[in-house]
Amino acid sequence: MRNLIIIDHPLVKRDLTLLRDRRTPSNLFRAILRRMASLMAYSVTADLRVQQISVTTPLERTRGYTVTDSIILVPILRAGLGLVGGFVEVLPDARVGHIGLYRDEETLTPVDYYLKLPERLNKALVILLDPMLATGGSAAAAVTFLKKKGARKILFVSLVAAPEGVRTLSKAHPDVKIYTCALDRQLNSRGYILPGLGDAGDRMFGTAE
Ligand code: PRP
Ligand code: URA
């Protein structure tokens, strides 16, 4: 799993534990996810390119820096939306595209229903956001869409990953680095991550029966 980077900051671990807890209600789930996304964004953006500029303080001129990478965030709908706010907070100039995918409950294969991406994808660092990397089918399909539209530098960011998903995504797209906060044990027979945190979209939007 050469491409896998685990973000194991103590505050990220604390927040992930709160998200895993079945008692955490949707309003708290959303707030914690947003906070966690900002923490994750620090790790994910550690290699951004900067350019030296000069800045004038109230006292004198000194050296400063500006980020030169153009960044495009792409959440996979629905659950990826929960990560956008936290990333945008620390990347205010980022543009945002959207990919709509859901997993067919029987076959577990991704079904696409929406695609809207900013221009000049080929010049940007594209950060694909989805809390769950389960079978890896959705992530691999989303990366394929992005590459077809010209993306060349893509990172995938998730909260929880299953070994099966990491393998599938790495095999399909070995050039894509995978960031996650936890590599969980396995998938169950319905394709849910164990121990996981349940259905991320349902928990976030309160749509579980
Ligand atoms: C979840 C999750 C991923 C996908 C992961 O979305 O947000 O997109 O499942 O599973 P995979 O790795 O096996 O493809 P879901 O299909 O439940 O849609 P939703 O976000 O609209 O709830
Ligand atoms: N999608 C989720 O939301 N949770 C899982 O455990 C697997 C796929």
CSV table of C-alpha atoms and ligand atoms in Angstrom, one decimal:
chain,number,residue,atom,x,y,z
A,1,MET,CA,0.0,0.0,0.0
A,2,ARG,CA,2.7,2.4,-1.2
A,3,ASN,CA,0.2,5.2,-2.0
A,4,LEU,CA,-1.5,5.2,1.3
A,5,ILE,CA,-1.0,8.0,3.8
A,6,ILE,CA,-2.6,7.7,7.2
A,7,ILE,CA,-3.4,11.0,9.0
A,8,ASP,CA,-3.0,10.1,12.6
A,9,HIS,CA,-2.9,13.4,14.3
A,10,PRO,CA,-4.3,13.1,17.9
A,11,LEU,CA,-7.2,15.6,17.2
A,12,VAL,CA,-8.1,13.7,14.0
A,13,LYS,CA,-8.2,10.4,16.0
A,14,ARG,CA,-10.4,12.1,18.7
A,15,ASP,CA,-12.8,13.4,16.1
A,16,LEU,CA,-13.0,10.1,14.2
A,17,THR,CA,-13.9,8.4,17.4
A,18,LEU,CA,-16.8,10.8,17.9
A,19,LEU,CA,-18.0,10.1,14.3
A,20,ARG,CA,-17.8,6.4,14.8
A,21,ASP,CA,-20.0,6.6,17.9
A,22,ARG,CA,-23.5,5.5,16.9
A,23,ARG,CA,-25.0,8.0,19.4
A,24,THR,CA,-23.6,11.1,17.6
A,25,PRO,CA,-26.6,12.9,16.0
A,26,SER,CA,-26.6,14.4,12.5
A,27,ASN,CA,-26.0,18.0,13.6
A,28,LEU,CA,-22.9,17.0,15.7
A,29,PHE,CA,-21.8,14.6,12.9
A,30,ARG,CA,-21.7,17.5,10.4
A,31,ALA,CA,-19.9,19.9,12.7
A,32,ILE,CA,-17.3,17.4,13.7
A,33,LEU,CA,-16.7,16.3,10.1
A,34,ARG,CA,-16.2,20.0,9.1
A,35,ARG,CA,-13.7,20.5,11.8
A,36,MET,CA,-11.9,17.3,11.0
A,37,ALA,CA,-11.7,18.2,7.3
A,38,SER,CA,-9.8,21.4,8.2
A,39,LEU,CA,-7.4,19.3,10.3
A,40,MET,CA,-7.0,16.8,7.4
A,41,ALA,CA,-6.4,19.6,4.9
A,42,TYR,CA,-3.2,20.6,6.7
A,43,SER,CA,-1.7,17.2,6.0
A,44,VAL,CA,-3.0,16.9,2.5
A,45,THR,CA,-1.6,20.2,1.5
A,46,ALA,CA,1.8,19.9,3.1
A,47,ASP,CA,3.5,19.7,-0.4
A,48,LEU,CA,1.8,22.7,-2.0
A,49,ARG,CA,4.1,24.9,-4.0
A,50,VAL,CA,4.7,28.4,-2.7
A,51,GLN,CA,6.3,31.5,-4.3
A,52,GLN,CA,8.3,34.0,-2.3
A,53,ILE,CA,6.8,37.5,-2.3
A,54,SER,CA,7.5,40.6,-0.2
A,55,VAL,CA,5.1,42.0,2.3
A,56,THR,CA,5.2,45.3,4.3
A,57,THR,CA,4.4,45.0,8.0
A,58,PRO,CA,3.5,48.1,9.9
A,59,LEU,CA,7.3,48.4,10.6
A,60,GLU,CA,9.2,47.2,7.5
A,61,ARG,CA,9.3,45.1,4.4
A,62,THR,CA,9.9,41.4,4.8
A,63,ARG,CA,9.7,38.1,3.0
A,64,GLY,CA,6.3,36.4,2.6
A,65,TYR,CA,4.8,33.5,0.6
A,66,THR,CA,1.9,32.9,-1.7
A,67,VAL,CA,0.6,29.5,-2.8
A,68,THR,CA,1.0,29.0,-6.5
A,69,ASP,CA,-0.9,25.7,-7.0
A,70,SER,CA,-4.4,26.1,-8.4
A,71,ILE,CA,-6.6,23.8,-6.3
A,72,ILE,CA,-9.9,22.2,-7.3
A,73,LEU,CA,-11.9,20.3,-4.7
A,74,VAL,CA,-14.2,17.6,-6.0
A,75,PRO,CA,-16.6,16.0,-3.5
A,76,ILE,CA,-18.3,12.8,-4.5
A,77,LEU,CA,-22.0,13.4,-3.8
A,78,ARG,CA,-23.6,13.1,-1.3
A,79,ALA,CA,-21.3,12.3,1.6
A,80,GLY,CA,-18.2,14.1,0.1
A,81,LEU,CA,-20.1,17.4,0.6
A,82,GLY,CA,-19.4,17.1,4.3
A,83,LEU,CA,-15.7,17.6,3.8
A,84,VAL,CA,-15.9,20.7,1.5
A,85,GLY,CA,-16.6,23.4,4.2
A,86,GLY,CA,-13.5,22.4,6.3
A,87,PHE,CA,-11.2,22.3,3.2
A,88,VAL,CA,-12.5,25.6,1.9
A,89,GLU,CA,-11.9,27.2,5.2
A,90,VAL,CA,-8.1,26.7,4.8
A,91,LEU,CA,-8.1,26.9,1.0
A,92,PRO,CA,-10.3,29.9,0.3
A,93,ASP,CA,-9.2,30.3,-3.3
A,94,ALA,CA,-10.1,26.7,-4.2
A,95,ARG,CA,-12.6,26.0,-6.9
A,96,VAL,CA,-15.2,23.3,-6.4
A,97,GLY,CA,-16.5,20.7,-8.8
A,98,HIS,CA,-19.0,17.9,-8.1
A,99,ILE,CA,-19.4,14.3,-9.1
A,100,GLY,CA,-22.7,12.5,-8.3
A,101,LEU,CA,-22.3,8.8,-7.7
A,102,TYR,CA,-24.2,6.3,-5.6
A,103,ARG,CA,-23.6,2.6,-5.0
A,104,ASP,CA,-26.2,0.2,-6.3
A,105,GLU,CA,-27.2,-1.6,-3.2
A,106,GLU,CA,-27.3,-5.0,-4.9
A,107,THR,CA,-24.3,-5.0,-7.1
A,108,LEU,CA,-22.3,-2.4,-5.1
A,109,THR,CA,-21.2,-0.8,-8.4
A,110,PRO,CA,-21.2,3.0,-8.7
A,111,VAL,CA,-24.0,4.7,-10.7
A,112,ASP,CA,-23.2,8.2,-11.9
A,113,TYR,CA,-25.9,10.9,-12.0
A,114,TYR,CA,-24.1,14.3,-12.0
A,115,LEU,CA,-20.9,15.9,-13.2
A,116,LYS,CA,-19.9,19.6,-13.1
A,117,LEU,CA,-16.3,20.5,-13.1
A,118,PRO,CA,-14.4,23.8,-13.3
A,119,GLU,CA,-12.2,24.5,-16.3
A,120,ARG,CA,-8.4,24.0,-16.6
A,121,LEU,CA,-8.5,20.8,-14.7
A,122,ASN,CA,-5.2,19.8,-16.3
A,123,LYS,CA,-3.4,22.8,-14.6
A,124,ALA,CA,-4.8,22.1,-11.1
A,125,LEU,CA,-4.1,19.9,-8.2
A,126,VAL,CA,-7.4,18.1,-7.9
A,127,ILE,CA,-8.4,16.9,-4.4
A,128,LEU,CA,-11.2,14.3,-4.5
A,129,LEU,CA,-13.2,14.1,-1.3
A,130,ASP,CA,-15.3,11.2,0.0
A,131,PRO,CA,-15.4,10.1,3.6
A,132,MET,CA,-15.7,6.3,2.8
A,133,LEU,CA,-13.4,4.2,0.6
A,134,ALA,CA,-15.2,0.8,0.8
A,135,THR,CA,-15.0,-1.4,-2.3
A,136,GLY,CA,-13.2,1.4,-4.0
A,137,GLY,CA,-15.6,1.3,-7.0
A,138,SER,CA,-16.9,4.9,-6.5
A,139,ALA,CA,-13.4,6.4,-6.0
A,140,ALA,CA,-11.9,4.6,-9.0
A,141,ALA,CA,-14.8,5.6,-11.2
A,142,ALA,CA,-14.5,9.3,-10.0
A,143,VAL,CA,-10.8,9.3,-10.8
A,144,THR,CA,-11.5,7.9,-14.2
A,145,PHE,CA,-14.0,10.7,-14.9
A,146,LEU,CA,-11.5,13.3,-13.7
A,147,LYS,CA,-8.7,12.0,-15.9
A,148,LYS,CA,-11.1,11.9,-18.9
A,149,LYS,CA,-11.7,15.6,-18.3
A,150,GLY,CA,-8.0,16.3,-18.3
A,151,ALA,CA,-7.0,16.1,-14.6
A,152,ARG,CA,-3.3,15.1,-14.2
A,153,LYS,CA,-2.6,15.5,-10.5
A,154,ILE,CA,-5.2,13.9,-8.2
A,155,LEU,CA,-5.2,13.2,-4.5
A,156,PHE,CA,-8.0,11.1,-2.9
A,157,VAL,CA,-9.0,12.0,0.7
A,158,SER,CA,-11.2,9.9,2.9
A,159,LEU,CA,-12.0,9.4,6.6
A,160,VAL,CA,-12.1,5.7,6.7
A,161,ALA,CA,-10.7,3.1,4.2
A,162,ALA,CA,-11.1,-0.6,3.8
A,163,PRO,CA,-8.1,-2.6,2.6
A,164,GLU,CA,-10.2,-3.8,-0.4
A,165,GLY,CA,-10.9,-0.2,-1.4
A,166,VAL,CA,-7.2,0.9,-1.1
A,167,ARG,CA,-6.2,-2.1,-3.3
A,168,THR,CA,-8.8,-1.4,-5.9
A,169,LEU,CA,-8.1,2.3,-6.2
A,170,SER,CA,-4.3,1.8,-6.2
A,171,LYS,CA,-4.5,-0.9,-8.8
A,172,ALA,CA,-6.8,1.2,-11.1
A,173,HIS,CA,-4.9,4.5,-10.5
A,174,PRO,CA,-1.4,3.9,-9.0
A,175,ASP,CA,-0.5,7.6,-9.5
A,176,VAL,CA,-3.2,8.8,-7.0
A,177,LYS,CA,-2.1,9.2,-3.4
A,178,ILE,CA,-4.7,8.1,-0.9
A,179,TYR,CA,-5.1,10.0,2.4
A,180,THR,CA,-7.2,8.5,5.1
A,181,CYS,CA,-7.6,8.8,8.9
A,182,ALA,CA,-8.0,5.0,9.5
A,183,LEU,CA,-7.4,1.8,7.6
A,184,ASP,CA,-10.2,-0.4,9.0
A,185,ARG,CA,-10.4,-4.2,9.1
A,186,GLN,CA,-12.7,-5.3,6.3
A,187,LEU,CA,-16.0,-5.0,4.5
A,188,ASN,CA,-19.1,-6.9,5.6
A,189,SER,CA,-21.3,-8.9,3.1
A,190,ARG,CA,-23.2,-5.7,2.2
A,191,GLY,CA,-20.0,-3.7,1.4
A,192,TYR,CA,-20.0,-1.7,4.7
A,193,ILE,CA,-16.7,-1.0,6.3
A,194,LEU,CA,-16.0,-2.7,9.7
A,195,PRO,CA,-15.8,-1.2,12.2
A,196,GLY,CA,-16.4,1.9,10.1
A,197,LEU,CA,-19.0,4.5,11.0
A,198,GLY,CA,-22.1,3.3,9.2
A,199,ASP,CA,-23.6,5.0,6.1
A,200,ALA,CA,-21.8,8.4,6.0
A,201,GLY,CA,-24.4,10.1,3.8
A,202,ASP,CA,-27.3,8.9,6.0
A,203,ARG,CA,-25.6,9.9,9.2
A,204,MET,CA,-24.8,13.3,7.8
A,205,PHE,CA,-28.1,14.1,6.4
A,206,GLY,CA,-30.4,12.2,8.8
A,207,THR,CA,-31.9,10.0,6.0
A,208,ALA,CA,-31.6,6.6,7.7
A,209,GLU,CA,-34.9,4.8,8.5
B,1,PRP,C1,-20.9,6.0,-0.1
B,1,PRP,C2,-19.6,6.8,0.1
B,1,PRP,C3,-18.9,6.5,-1.2
B,1,PRP,C4,-19.3,5.1,-1.5
B,1,PRP,C5,-18.1,4.2,-1.1
B,1,PRP,O1,-21.8,6.7,-0.9
B,1,PRP,O2,-19.8,8.1,0.3
B,1,PRP,O3,-19.2,7.3,-2.3
B,1,PRP,O4,-20.4,4.8,-0.7
B,1,PRP,O5,-18.4,2.9,-1.5
B,1,PRP,P1,-17.5,2.1,-2.5
B,1,PRP,O6,-16.1,2.4,-2.2
B,1,PRP,O7,-17.9,0.7,-2.3
B,1,PRP,O8,-17.9,2.6,-3.9
B,1,PRP,P2,-23.2,6.1,-1.3
B,1,PRP,O9,-23.2,5.3,-2.5
B,1,PRP,O10,-23.8,5.5,-0.1
B,1,PRP,O11,-24.0,7.4,-1.7
B,1,PRP,P3,-24.4,8.7,-0.8
B,1,PRP,O12,-23.2,9.4,-0.5
B,1,PRP,O13,-25.3,9.4,-1.7
B,1,PRP,O14,-25.1,8.2,0.4
B,2,URA,N1,-20.5,3.8,2.2
B,2,URA,C1,-20.7,4.2,3.5
B,2,URA,O1,-21.3,5.3,3.7
B,2,URA,N2,-20.3,3.5,4.5
B,2,URA,C2,-19.6,2.3,4.4
B,2,URA,O2,-19.2,1.7,5.3
B,2,URA,C3,-19.5,1.8,3.0
B,2,URA,C4,-19.9,2.6,2.0
